[in-house]
Amino acid sequence: MEQLLLFALVIGTGFLAGIINTMAAGGSLLTLPMLIFMGLPSAVANGTNRVAIALQSLVATRQFAKHGLIDRSLALLLGIPAVLGSFVGANIAVTISDESFNRLLAVMMVITVLFIIWKPNVTTEPLAERTFSPTQKIAGVFIFFFIGLYGGFIQAGAGFFIIAALTALFGLSLVESNGLKVFIGGLYITLSLGVFIWNGHVDWVLGLSLAFGNMLGAWVGSFIALTKGDRWIKVFLLITVAVMAMKLLEIGPFA
C-alpha cells in the first residue's frame, strides 16, 4: 500500500509539473524537492528529474509542432548553443551558496515575468514568414548558450529565461515562445541527462514513473496553451512565479 501511495504521489506531482512546464516554467521546483524528500541524493534527484522532462518535452513539442508553432530554423539556431551550454553546466560545480542562489533566482524570475507581461515586443506576423536580423541571431546564440549552461546544472526555472529571451529578443508571442521552449529544452535536457546517466545519477523506476505523470500533464498543458492563448499563459506565469518566489525567499506562507 505504501508503495502504491508513493507512486501515486510521484505520478500526481509529475502531472502538475508537466502542466506547469508546458504552460509556463518551473515544474522542477515541485519535483526536485519531492525526489529529495523521498531520500534521493541531490545529484540523483537532479538526474532522475531530467528523465521526466525529456519525455515530457517530446509530447509537448509534438502538440505545438502540429499547429505550426515551432520555427525549425530558429529552434536549431538557438538549440545548438543551448545544448553546448548544457554540457558545460552538467559538468561543473557552482560555488554560490544555496541560500544566495535561491534568492537570486527568485529575483530574476520576478523581473523576467514582469518584463514578459508588461513590455512584450510581440508581432502578429505569421511565424513562418518572419525574418530576424543578424544581430538578433548572434545575441540569441550567446544568450541561449548561457541558458543552456544554467539548465544543464540546475534546470529549475530555466524555462522562464527562455520565454523572456524569445519574447524580448525575437518578439514572439507567449504561445510561440512556449512551443520553442519545449523543443529547445528537450534538446539540452536530453544531452545533460546523458551526463547524469554516465555518472550513475538516475533512479530509473522513479524517473519513468515521474515521466508518465509529466507526459500526461504536458498533453493537458499544451492543449490549454493552444486553445486559451496568451492570456491564460500570463495568468499561469503570474501565479507560478509568485508562489515560487515566495518559497525561494521564504516569505509569506513559506516564512
Coordinates of C-alpha atoms in Angstrom, one line a residue:
M1 CA 0.0 0.0 0.0
E2 CA 2.8 2.4 0.9
Q3 CA 4.5 1.7 -2.5
L4 CA 1.2 2.4 -4.3
L5 CA 0.8 5.7 -2.4
L6 CA 4.4 6.6 -3.2
F7 CA 4.0 6.0 -6.9
A8 CA 0.6 7.9 -6.9
L9 CA 2.4 10.9 -5.3
V10 CA 5.2 10.7 -7.9
I11 CA 2.8 10.5 -10.8
G12 CA 0.4 13.2 -9.4
T13 CA 3.3 15.6 -8.8
G14 CA 4.6 14.8 -12.3
F15 CA 1.2 15.6 -13.8
L16 CA 1.1 19.0 -12.2
A17 CA 4.7 19.7 -13.1
G18 CA 4.0 18.8 -16.7
I19 CA 1.2 21.3 -16.9
I20 CA 3.4 24.0 -15.3
N21 CA 6.4 23.3 -17.5
T22 CA 4.3 23.4 -20.7
M23 CA 2.2 26.5 -19.9
A24 CA 4.9 28.4 -18.1
A25 CA 8.0 27.0 -16.4
G26 CA 9.3 25.9 -13.0
G27 CA 7.7 22.5 -12.6
S28 CA 11.1 21.2 -11.4
L29 CA 10.7 23.3 -8.3
L30 CA 7.9 20.9 -7.4
T31 CA 9.5 17.6 -8.5
L32 CA 13.1 18.2 -7.3
P33 CA 12.2 18.8 -3.6
M34 CA 9.8 15.8 -3.8
L35 CA 12.5 13.5 -5.0
I36 CA 15.0 14.7 -2.4
F37 CA 12.3 14.3 0.3
M38 CA 11.9 10.7 -0.8
G39 CA 15.6 10.1 0.2
L40 CA 17.4 10.5 -3.2
P41 CA 20.8 12.3 -3.1
S42 CA 20.6 15.7 -4.7
A43 CA 22.6 14.7 -7.8
V44 CA 20.4 11.6 -8.3
A45 CA 17.2 13.6 -7.9
N46 CA 18.6 16.1 -10.4
G47 CA 19.3 13.4 -12.9
T48 CA 16.1 11.5 -12.3
N49 CA 14.0 14.6 -12.8
R50 CA 15.6 15.0 -16.3
V51 CA 14.2 11.7 -17.4
A52 CA 10.7 13.0 -16.9
I53 CA 11.4 16.4 -18.5
A54 CA 13.0 14.8 -21.6
L55 CA 9.9 12.6 -22.3
Q56 CA 7.5 15.4 -21.4
S57 CA 9.2 17.6 -24.0
L58 CA 8.6 15.1 -26.7
V59 CA 4.8 15.1 -26.1
A60 CA 4.6 18.9 -25.8
T61 CA 6.8 19.5 -28.9
R62 CA 4.6 17.3 -31.0
Q63 CA 1.5 19.2 -29.9
F64 CA 3.0 22.6 -30.7
A65 CA 4.6 21.4 -34.0
K66 CA 1.2 20.2 -35.2
H67 CA -0.1 23.7 -35.1
G68 CA 2.9 25.3 -36.8
L69 CA 4.2 27.0 -33.7
I70 CA 7.9 25.8 -33.9
D71 CA 10.2 27.6 -36.3
R72 CA 12.7 24.8 -37.1
S73 CA 15.5 27.1 -38.3
L74 CA 15.2 29.4 -35.2
A75 CA 14.9 26.3 -33.0
L76 CA 18.1 24.8 -34.3
L77 CA 19.9 28.1 -34.3
L78 CA 19.2 28.6 -30.6
G79 CA 19.1 24.9 -29.6
I80 CA 22.6 24.1 -30.7
P81 CA 24.3 26.6 -28.3
A82 CA 21.9 25.7 -25.6
V83 CA 23.0 22.0 -25.9
L84 CA 26.7 23.0 -25.8
G85 CA 26.0 25.2 -22.7
S86 CA 24.1 22.4 -21.0
F87 CA 27.1 20.0 -21.4
V88 CA 29.3 22.5 -19.6
G89 CA 26.6 23.2 -17.0
A90 CA 26.2 19.5 -16.3
N91 CA 29.9 19.0 -15.7
I92 CA 30.7 22.0 -13.4
A93 CA 30.0 22.8 -9.8
V94 CA 28.5 26.1 -8.6
T95 CA 30.3 27.8 -5.7
I96 CA 27.5 30.1 -4.7
S97 CA 25.6 29.1 -1.5
D98 CA 22.1 27.5 -1.8
E99 CA 20.6 30.4 0.1
S100 CA 22.2 33.1 -2.1
F101 CA 21.4 31.2 -5.3
N102 CA 17.7 30.8 -4.3
R103 CA 17.3 34.5 -3.5
L104 CA 19.0 35.5 -6.8
L105 CA 16.8 33.0 -8.8
A106 CA 13.6 34.4 -7.1
V107 CA 14.5 37.9 -8.0
M108 CA 15.4 37.0 -11.6
M109 CA 12.1 35.1 -12.0
V110 CA 10.1 38.1 -10.9
I111 CA 12.0 40.5 -13.1
T112 CA 11.7 38.2 -16.1
V113 CA 7.9 37.6 -15.8
L114 CA 7.2 41.3 -15.3
F115 CA 9.1 42.1 -18.4
I116 CA 7.1 39.5 -20.4
I117 CA 3.7 40.7 -19.1
W118 CA 4.1 44.4 -19.3
K119 CA 6.7 45.0 -22.1
P120 CA 6.4 42.3 -24.7
N121 CA 7.6 43.3 -28.2
V122 CA 5.1 40.9 -29.9
T123 CA 4.4 40.9 -33.6
T124 CA 1.3 39.5 -35.3
E125 CA 3.1 38.4 -38.4
P126 CA 2.9 34.6 -39.0
L127 CA 5.9 32.8 -37.5
A128 CA 6.9 31.1 -40.7
E129 CA 7.1 34.4 -42.6
R130 CA 9.2 36.4 -40.2
T131 CA 12.9 37.2 -40.7
F132 CA 15.4 38.0 -37.9
S133 CA 18.4 40.3 -38.2
P134 CA 22.0 39.0 -37.8
T135 CA 22.2 41.0 -34.6
Q136 CA 19.2 39.2 -33.2
K137 CA 20.6 35.8 -34.2
I138 CA 24.1 36.4 -32.8
A139 CA 22.6 37.7 -29.5
G140 CA 20.4 34.7 -29.4
V141 CA 23.3 32.3 -29.8
F142 CA 25.2 33.8 -26.8
I143 CA 22.1 34.1 -24.6
F144 CA 21.0 30.5 -25.2
F145 CA 24.5 29.2 -24.5
F146 CA 24.2 30.6 -21.0
I147 CA 20.6 29.5 -20.6
G148 CA 21.7 26.0 -21.6
L149 CA 24.6 26.2 -19.1
Y150 CA 22.2 27.1 -16.3
G151 CA 19.7 24.4 -17.5
G152 CA 22.4 21.8 -17.6
F153 CA 23.3 22.4 -14.0
I154 CA 20.1 23.3 -12.2
Q155 CA 17.3 23.4 -14.8
A156 CA 14.6 24.6 -12.3
G157 CA 13.2 27.9 -13.7
A158 CA 15.3 27.8 -16.9
G159 CA 12.0 28.0 -18.9
F160 CA 11.4 31.5 -17.6
F161 CA 14.6 32.7 -19.1
I162 CA 13.9 31.0 -22.4
I163 CA 10.4 32.7 -22.6
A164 CA 11.9 36.1 -21.7
A165 CA 14.6 35.8 -24.3
L166 CA 12.2 34.7 -27.1
T167 CA 9.6 37.4 -26.3
A168 CA 12.1 40.3 -25.7
L169 CA 14.7 39.5 -28.4
F170 CA 12.6 37.9 -31.2
G171 CA 9.1 39.4 -30.4
L172 CA 7.4 36.0 -30.2
S173 CA 4.0 35.6 -28.5
L174 CA 3.9 33.5 -25.3
V175 CA 2.3 30.6 -27.2
E176 CA 5.0 30.7 -29.8
S177 CA 7.7 31.0 -27.1
N178 CA 6.3 28.0 -25.3
G179 CA 6.5 25.9 -28.4
L180 CA 10.2 26.8 -28.9
K181 CA 10.8 26.4 -25.2
V182 CA 9.7 22.8 -25.0
F183 CA 11.7 21.9 -28.2
I184 CA 14.9 23.7 -27.1
G185 CA 14.5 22.5 -23.5
G186 CA 14.1 18.9 -24.8
L187 CA 17.3 19.1 -26.7
Y188 CA 19.6 20.3 -23.9
I189 CA 17.8 18.3 -21.2
T190 CA 18.5 15.1 -23.2
L191 CA 22.2 15.9 -23.6
S192 CA 22.6 16.8 -19.9
L193 CA 20.7 13.7 -18.9
G194 CA 23.4 11.7 -20.7
V195 CA 26.0 13.2 -18.3
F196 CA 23.9 12.1 -15.3
I197 CA 23.4 8.6 -16.7
W198 CA 27.1 8.3 -17.4
N199 CA 27.8 9.1 -13.7
G200 CA 25.1 6.7 -12.4
H201 CA 22.9 9.5 -11.1
V202 CA 19.5 8.3 -12.3
D203 CA 16.8 6.3 -10.5
W204 CA 15.0 4.8 -13.4
V205 CA 12.0 3.5 -11.6
L206 CA 11.1 6.9 -10.1
G207 CA 12.2 8.7 -13.2
L208 CA 9.9 6.7 -15.5
S209 CA 7.0 7.0 -13.0
L210 CA 7.5 10.7 -12.9
A211 CA 7.8 10.8 -16.7
F212 CA 4.4 9.2 -17.0
G213 CA 2.8 11.9 -15.0
N214 CA 4.8 14.6 -16.8
M215 CA 3.7 13.4 -20.2
L216 CA 0.1 13.5 -19.3
G217 CA 0.5 16.9 -17.8
A218 CA 2.3 18.1 -20.9
W219 CA -0.5 17.0 -23.1
V220 CA -3.1 18.8 -21.0
G221 CA -0.9 21.9 -20.7
S222 CA -0.2 22.2 -24.4
F223 CA -3.9 21.8 -25.1
I224 CA -4.8 24.7 -22.7
A225 CA -2.0 26.8 -24.1
L226 CA -3.1 26.3 -27.7
T227 CA -6.8 26.8 -27.1
K228 CA -6.7 29.6 -24.5
G229 CA -3.7 31.5 -25.8
D230 CA -1.5 34.2 -24.2
R231 CA -4.0 35.5 -21.6
W232 CA -4.2 32.1 -19.8
I233 CA -0.4 31.7 -20.0
K234 CA 0.1 35.1 -18.5
V235 CA -2.2 34.3 -15.6
F236 CA -0.4 30.9 -15.1
L237 CA 3.0 32.7 -15.2
L238 CA 1.9 35.2 -12.5
I239 CA 0.6 32.6 -10.1
T240 CA 3.6 30.2 -10.7
V241 CA 6.2 32.9 -10.2
A242 CA 4.5 34.4 -7.2
V243 CA 4.4 31.1 -5.4
M244 CA 7.9 30.1 -6.3
A245 CA 9.4 33.4 -5.5
M246 CA 7.8 33.4 -2.0
K247 CA 9.1 29.9 -1.5
L248 CA 12.6 30.7 -2.5
L249 CA 12.7 33.9 -0.5
E250 CA 11.0 32.2 2.5
I251 CA 8.3 34.9 2.8
G252 CA 4.5 34.8 3.2
P253 CA 3.2 31.3 3.9
F254 CA 6.7 29.9 3.3
A255 CA 8.3 32.0 6.1

